[in-house]
Amino acid sequence: MVIVMKPSAPTAIIEKIKQKMLSLGCEVHESKGTDRTLLGLVGDTRRINPSQIEANEHVERLIRVMHPFKLASRDFHPKDTVVELDGVTIGNGSLVMMAGPCAVESEDQLMDIALNVRQLGARMLRGGAFKPRTSPYSFQGMGEEGLKLLKKAKEVTGMPVVSEAMDQENFDMVAEYVDLIQIGARNMQNFALLKQAGKSGKPILLKRGMSATVEEFLMSAEYVLAQGNPNVVLCERGIRTFETYTRNTLDLSAVPVIKELSHLPVVVDPSHGTGKWTLVEPMSKAAVAVGADGLIVEVHNQPEEALSDGSQSLKYDNFQRLMDTVQKIYAVR
Amino acid sequence: MVIVMKPSAPTAIIEKIKQKMLSLGCEVHESKGTDRTLLGLVGDTRRINPSQIEANEHVERLIRVMHPFKLASRDFHPKDTVVELDGVTIGNGSLVMMAGPCAVESEDQLMDIALNVRQLGARMLRGGAFKPRTSPYSFQGMGEEGLKLLKKAKEVTGMPVVSEAMDQENFDMVAEYVDLIQIGARNMQNFALLKQAGKSGKPILLKRGMSATVEEFLMSAEYVLAQGNPNVVLCERGIRTFETYTRNTLDLSAVPVIKELSHLPVVVDPSHGTGKWTLVEPMSKAAVAVGADGLIVEVHNQPEEALSDGSQSLKYDNFQRLMDTVQKIYAVR
Amino acid sequence: MVIVMKPSAPTAIIEKIKQKMLSLGCEVHESKGTDRTLLGLVGDTRRINPSQIEANEHVERLIRVMHPFKLASRDFHPKDTVVELDGVTIGNGSLVMMAGPCAVESEDQLMDIALNVRQLGARMLRGGAFKPRTSPYSFQGMGEEGLKLLKKAKEVTGMPVVSEAMDQENFDMVAEYVDLIQIGARNMQNFALLKQAGKSGKPILLKRGMSATVEEFLMSAEYVLAQGNPNVVLCERGIRTFETYTRNTLDLSAVPVIKELSHLPVVVDPSHGTGKWTLVEPMSKAAVAVGADGLIVEVHNQPEEALSDGSQSLKYDNFQRLMDTVQKIYAVR
Amino acid sequence: MVIVMKPSAPTAIIEKIKQKMLSLGCEVHESKGTDRTLLGLVGDTRRINPSQIEANEHVERLIRVMHPFKLASRDFHPKDTVVELDGVTIGNGSLVMMAGPCAVESEDQLMDIALNVRQLGARMLRGGAFKPRTSPYSFQGMGEEGLKLLKKAKEVTGMPVVSEAMDQENFDMVAEYVDLIQIGARNMQNFALLKQAGKSGKPILLKRGMSATVEEFLMSAEYVLAQGNPNVVLCERGIRTFETYTRNTLDLSAVPVIKELSHLPVVVDPSHGTGKWTLVEPMSKAAVAVGADGLIVEVHNQPEEALSDGSQSLKYDNFQRLMDTVQKIYAVR
């Protein structure tokens, strides 16, 4: 940490801050410039509360040097984390394709989609039973009934299942039925839910919030890890920008950035990341090329009848083409 | 709603979509241009699922004409909503000043601050008992102990209290102790929490999410209203932009925009909106000038010792100056 | 400046960097932490090229401590800059109201508007002769003919005139006719134009680019100042965010931020900042309350016939109301 | 275009607007809903000025249905545009690799880099002679001297050259020496420069502005095309978002979006798009996978001594590895 004092800061105040920092257990290195004095803090800076320092009227600003995450950091855990689901491994260099409908709508719908995506090469089944919808008047998901259908589809196809837990109340229920529990973008900073996810010990798919920096994303992973749950898979799903042609702006640079900073696996959601089915295939190819550990793609038997997100869902033939091309890119990436 | 067909759309497909729209109960007006056909949908369009239409490969895009909120809309409720707390009224044209520490830290701290802000003209006391923190290692609030202190401070000062409920588990507990329950920016789309807030019937202070459009903000209010709870106060607290000098970018235009679109009262939080105590006073003045129904301001007896957000907290003398100037502006706005 | 070395950085490399920094004329203070070494650089750091240091694979990152602007900085020029136009003074604590049409369209239009806004209290006349338009097919302005009309309007009303110079070719022509030369938001980083503006010595109204940080904004002012021209007035006119309801998001916190960092006067453009005439009055009031040195407002005799920006132009009666309320707020701010 | 009238709009006003629209030469289709009346405008809507309509106080808003670009649109020009430079073709399905230093610094530097990138597979040489720099105190480029060196490097290596023209004054000089003239991100809406580029007839590399939507990007291309110059290559180089870890957020979805909307070729700049050399290779692979027609990459013989952008420049060995992997991905994309 570096404290930048204002040009006008009295020596006595600088001295007082130095003493306080020393009393908190860190070393202080003073650099006196012509205009400003810098205080470099090294050693154990965990007990320092940056906002308190910035509250001092003689402090210009405080600059953090270290990333605030520890357990999620590659510095402290150089080896890649590998998450084992029921027969599927994420983070070991393979490419895990997860596919399925946005929302579970009926047994017929789900089974048809599950069998088809399985045959086309998907390794995991996605499907929402609880749906976070902007409007209270939109379809909110089938709830437990949907979870039961997901479990059944797993039994039939052998594919482990990923589905979202939207709140603390239903988290344990979702955990009973599914293999990988999604925490959605809107809940990325629902800290109570993150703690519960941590305590559960179950594999968690944590989606990046739509205005979350990579650092904040990793801090939310830290919440889960800090509860003793190492099974966290991150998911880049697009951030909010000024561009309105796409639903979100898929930030593919987040994949190599996270690989630099963290040991956690990263998958990409090109469906929410673009909001348009025509863009799902090209962005899937790019996501694989950039180094993603997997993709999570919306596929529907009848997008024009889908109760949710039909505009970004692939039909089977398009998903087949996507599978073909991403496998080729995966082979040479 | 307006459906824009692609130039290449076959007549049979256009006809099919028209029939489907009619079957859902709305009227369809077709406008055939040289390049594209437009289908204008009027009447009852609630049963239309826009994403299904956009899933059609012959549809270029679908344009919504109406705002998706109803109960929050001034169209359907022209008169301003007035929220009555315990002796304080928000939305009736008065200016309600809410002040207090970011977090409740101790009885001494809270009482000192409460008595001082009361004397300087605050009408309500703010203070966090449950704190949403980016880091799991930061102070997370005193919990119920903090709520008890808030209640005590209310008894002593007569000021109604506003405090955040961070999750479903603690919502009812918070509701027992406080007069106005805050749903924080990070929870603006925690739909389970919004529904609970709606069912509770208690006055809710709903903060704008840091990347939420005004429309999404009003849709979240709609979640609360749809459960039969009309007591919603909105709070603009800054949005996330590329600018890093301030913590957030306080979007003051949201105040008159919301006043146009909705009947709900709006208050402004200049502390989180800027993140710097030096900016709190000028932005408070602007917020009052633009028409806010109130302000919620962080004040601390010792910002340099504050456990949370010291850098944006005012000392008493600065809060006094702020009160003086905003009252003058309120008088002539 | 602070250089943060990677944990793996060899001592020899750290030593080499230290020697290089010393050779460039600055002092180096080393702080060895458990994980990382920090090198604090003080003294004359002007000869350091940050990007070169960051190119070193053993450097994690480089943190700048000082703002990069000098001439625009309040540190080096504590006293407020006051810009004198022909009888109007900006930056001396007064409130300068500039008003007029987006584009000069005809003599009748301009004279009618100029006389009316003069009578309602405007001190300067605005009007575009060269118009930057997103579309090549939109009205591009009257050119020199428009400038002649502006000059004539000045003669009749006595109001100094502000108008945009869009390019180097026409800069001198604009400079001949007008008192304050606007550099538009799209040209905020047109460095050739900025240099020309600097060399001209004429008063410049520099608008903030729509995605420019305050620091970049001040760096563009620095380009003008560095050529020996101290007559720079800054203009906040809204930044681009994800919000689409307004044309831009007017960042009023930029006003007190600039007042902290710089000595240059700041005016606000609520017309482009919102894009909607209904929002111009409330945001004007807020801009005055927050401390702006002036406003630049679009007024039109017939907005529904305006060749440019009719949707954000005020009619006379609305401008009159605006003048009344902003004067009241100015009196007590 | 669709005009949405306010619920309160009087019939006489609606009628008046309809008559005006008819008089401008388009057809009007009225759809009367329970709350609002929609006016669908088809036919020739070019003479309509949207802002005039929105200026009407009874109009809620105006929705454009068509994209505003014509010459850049795939609707009107379905076949891909192919730009021929001196022996290099962009847009014909091949992958054109452009590489070289950010700035030309000396003959030795440029020749060394040119020969090396040529040998490693680059087809074109990039190098800045005029550099747009945020700070007036940074190296501004070698000017004409640099252009002469670029020409010499072309003679030696056979590679056509791309370099930036920053202003109108130097455009013709740049055009004399180079094969592809870059208009930089900061000049994307420097309309005078765009017109000059159009008139020149020379191949133009137009970079996306850092806060430009794809639509605005194509409108800037339209400025060049409208002057009769069809030789426009677009370049995605990252947009500005809230994320600060990367210099910009490279929006790779812009590539397939532009391919849908337009016939113009698109290349990607992963160097400015990320600002960090470690991210250039993964994002280059993604850019090729997503369908880019080429890449423009910064390569330097000594990044730690580069006068500009060293932190994002590749050394030869890293560029070699990049060439290997992107060629493999290109082969299967």
Short mmCIF file of C-alpha atoms in Angstrom, two decimals, chain B residues 92-246:
data_model
loop_
_atom_site.label_atom_id
_atom_site.label_comp_id
_atom_site.label_asym_id
_atom_site.label_seq_id
_atom_site.Cartn_x
_atom_site.Cartn_y
_atom_site.Cartn_z
CA ASN B 92 -45.04 15.36 -0.06
CA GLY B 93 -42.75 18.11 -1.30
CA SER B 94 -40.70 18.39 1.87
CA LEU B 95 -36.96 17.65 2.08
CA VAL B 96 -36.16 14.74 4.38
CA MET B 97 -32.59 14.67 5.60
CA MET B 98 -31.35 11.23 6.69
CA ALA B 99 -27.93 11.09 8.30
CA GLY B 100 -25.76 8.81 10.36
CA PRO B 101 -22.77 6.52 10.22
CA CYS B 102 -22.13 4.03 7.46
CA ALA B 103 -22.02 1.27 10.07
CA VAL B 104 -23.18 1.10 13.66
CA GLU B 105 -19.99 0.46 15.61
CA SER B 106 -20.86 0.98 19.28
CA GLU B 107 -23.44 2.60 21.49
CA ASP B 108 -21.21 5.57 22.20
CA GLN B 109 -20.49 6.14 18.53
CA LEU B 110 -24.12 5.86 17.45
CA MET B 111 -25.59 7.98 20.23
CA ASP B 112 -23.06 10.72 19.72
CA ILE B 113 -23.72 10.84 16.01
CA ALA B 114 -27.50 10.53 16.37
CA LEU B 115 -27.76 13.37 18.85
CA ASN B 116 -25.54 15.60 16.78
CA VAL B 117 -27.21 15.07 13.42
CA ARG B 118 -30.60 15.48 15.10
CA GLN B 119 -29.55 18.82 16.48
CA LEU B 120 -28.19 19.90 13.11
CA GLY B 121 -31.53 19.21 11.45
CA ALA B 122 -31.60 15.59 10.34
CA ARG B 123 -35.05 14.02 10.42
CA MET B 124 -34.06 10.37 10.14
CA LEU B 125 -31.13 8.28 11.34
CA ARG B 126 -29.22 5.98 9.04
CA GLY B 127 -26.81 3.25 10.17
CA GLY B 128 -25.83 -0.16 8.87
CA ALA B 129 -26.10 -3.24 11.07
CA PHE B 130 -25.53 -5.68 8.21
CA LYS B 131 -22.87 -4.44 5.79
CA PRO B 132 -22.39 -5.76 2.24
CA ARG B 133 -18.62 -5.72 1.81
CA THR B 134 -16.66 -6.58 -1.31
CA SER B 135 -14.15 -8.45 0.85
CA PRO B 136 -15.04 -11.32 3.17
CA TYR B 137 -12.28 -10.07 5.44
CA SER B 138 -13.83 -6.62 6.04
CA PHE B 139 -16.05 -5.71 8.98
CA GLN B 140 -19.48 -7.17 8.24
CA GLY B 141 -21.54 -5.16 10.71
CA MET B 142 -22.77 -5.70 14.28
CA GLY B 143 -25.90 -7.56 13.25
CA GLU B 144 -28.84 -7.63 15.66
CA GLU B 145 -26.79 -5.84 18.27
CA GLY B 146 -26.54 -2.92 15.87
CA LEU B 147 -30.28 -2.96 15.23
CA LYS B 148 -30.94 -2.75 18.96
CA LEU B 149 -28.70 0.28 19.20
CA LEU B 150 -30.54 1.91 16.30
CA LYS B 151 -33.84 1.35 18.08
CA LYS B 152 -32.41 2.84 21.24
CA ALA B 153 -31.12 5.85 19.28
CA LYS B 154 -34.60 6.33 17.90
CA GLU B 155 -36.09 6.29 21.39
CA VAL B 156 -33.60 8.90 22.52
CA THR B 157 -33.76 11.21 19.51
CA GLY B 158 -37.24 10.57 18.15
CA MET B 159 -35.80 10.02 14.66
CA PRO B 160 -37.17 7.11 12.64
CA VAL B 161 -34.44 4.75 11.49
CA VAL B 162 -33.33 3.41 8.11
CA SER B 163 -31.07 0.35 7.87
CA GLU B 164 -30.26 -2.31 5.29
CA ALA B 165 -31.62 -5.83 5.11
CA MET B 166 -29.08 -7.82 3.15
CA ASP B 167 -30.79 -11.15 2.84
CA GLN B 168 -34.04 -13.02 3.30
CA GLU B 169 -32.89 -14.65 6.49
CA ASN B 170 -32.50 -11.38 8.35
CA PHE B 171 -35.18 -9.33 6.64
CA ASP B 172 -37.83 -9.91 9.29
CA MET B 173 -35.38 -9.14 12.05
CA VAL B 174 -34.44 -5.84 10.45
CA ALA B 175 -38.13 -5.11 9.90
CA GLU B 176 -38.78 -5.44 13.61
CA TYR B 177 -36.30 -2.77 14.58
CA VAL B 178 -36.34 -0.17 11.82
CA ASP B 179 -38.84 2.14 10.12
CA LEU B 180 -37.50 2.12 6.58
CA ILE B 181 -35.78 -1.01 5.28
CA GLN B 182 -33.04 -0.45 2.75
CA ILE B 183 -32.50 -2.86 -0.14
CA GLY B 184 -28.95 -2.12 -1.26
CA ALA B 185 -27.62 -1.50 -4.75
CA ARG B 186 -26.10 -5.00 -4.98
CA ASN B 187 -29.49 -6.51 -4.18
CA MET B 188 -31.56 -4.41 -6.55
CA GLN B 189 -32.21 -7.53 -8.63
CA ASN B 190 -32.30 -10.00 -5.75
CA PHE B 191 -35.84 -10.88 -6.72
CA ALA B 192 -36.50 -13.17 -3.77
CA LEU B 193 -35.62 -10.33 -1.40
CA LEU B 194 -37.78 -7.89 -3.38
CA LYS B 195 -40.76 -10.23 -3.12
CA GLN B 196 -40.23 -10.57 0.60
CA ALA B 197 -40.02 -6.79 0.88
CA GLY B 198 -43.27 -6.59 -1.01
CA LYS B 199 -45.04 -9.09 1.21
CA SER B 200 -43.84 -7.39 4.38
CA GLY B 201 -45.82 -4.23 3.63
CA LYS B 202 -43.06 -2.23 5.38
CA PRO B 203 -41.64 0.99 3.86
CA ILE B 204 -38.75 0.11 1.57
CA LEU B 205 -35.80 2.24 0.48
CA LEU B 206 -34.74 0.69 -2.82
CA LYS B 207 -31.31 1.70 -4.07
CA ARG B 208 -30.47 1.76 -7.77
CA GLY B 209 -28.10 -0.98 -8.86
CA MET B 210 -24.75 0.28 -10.04
CA SER B 211 -25.39 -0.76 -13.62
CA ALA B 212 -29.19 -0.55 -13.65
CA THR B 213 -31.04 1.58 -16.15
CA VAL B 214 -33.86 3.69 -14.78
CA GLU B 215 -36.26 1.26 -16.43
CA GLU B 216 -34.73 -1.73 -14.64
CA PHE B 217 -34.77 0.26 -11.42
CA LEU B 218 -38.51 0.85 -11.79
CA MET B 219 -39.03 -2.83 -12.67
CA SER B 220 -37.43 -3.76 -9.36
CA ALA B 221 -39.80 -1.36 -7.61
CA GLU B 222 -42.56 -3.09 -9.55
CA TYR B 223 -41.60 -6.38 -7.85
CA VAL B 224 -42.29 -4.80 -4.46
CA LEU B 225 -45.45 -3.01 -5.58
CA ALA B 226 -46.80 -6.15 -7.23
CA GLN B 227 -46.92 -7.82 -3.82
CA GLY B 228 -49.27 -5.14 -2.60
CA ASN B 229 -46.75 -2.91 -0.85
CA PRO B 230 -47.05 0.69 -2.08
CA ASN B 231 -44.47 2.12 0.33
CA VAL B 232 -41.42 2.34 -1.90
CA VAL B 233 -38.86 5.14 -1.79
CA LEU B 234 -36.27 5.09 -4.58
CA CYS B 235 -32.64 6.09 -4.04
CA GLU B 236 -30.16 7.26 -6.67
CA ARG B 237 -26.67 6.43 -5.36
CA GLY B 238 -24.43 6.61 -8.39
CA ILE B 239 -23.82 4.34 -11.34
CA ARG B 240 -20.67 2.70 -12.55
CA THR B 241 -18.91 4.39 -15.43
CA PHE B 242 -15.37 4.58 -16.78
CA GLU B 243 -14.57 7.54 -14.52
CA THR B 244 -12.39 6.41 -11.62
CA TYR B 245 -11.78 9.66 -9.78
CA THR B 246 -15.12 9.30 -8.05
#
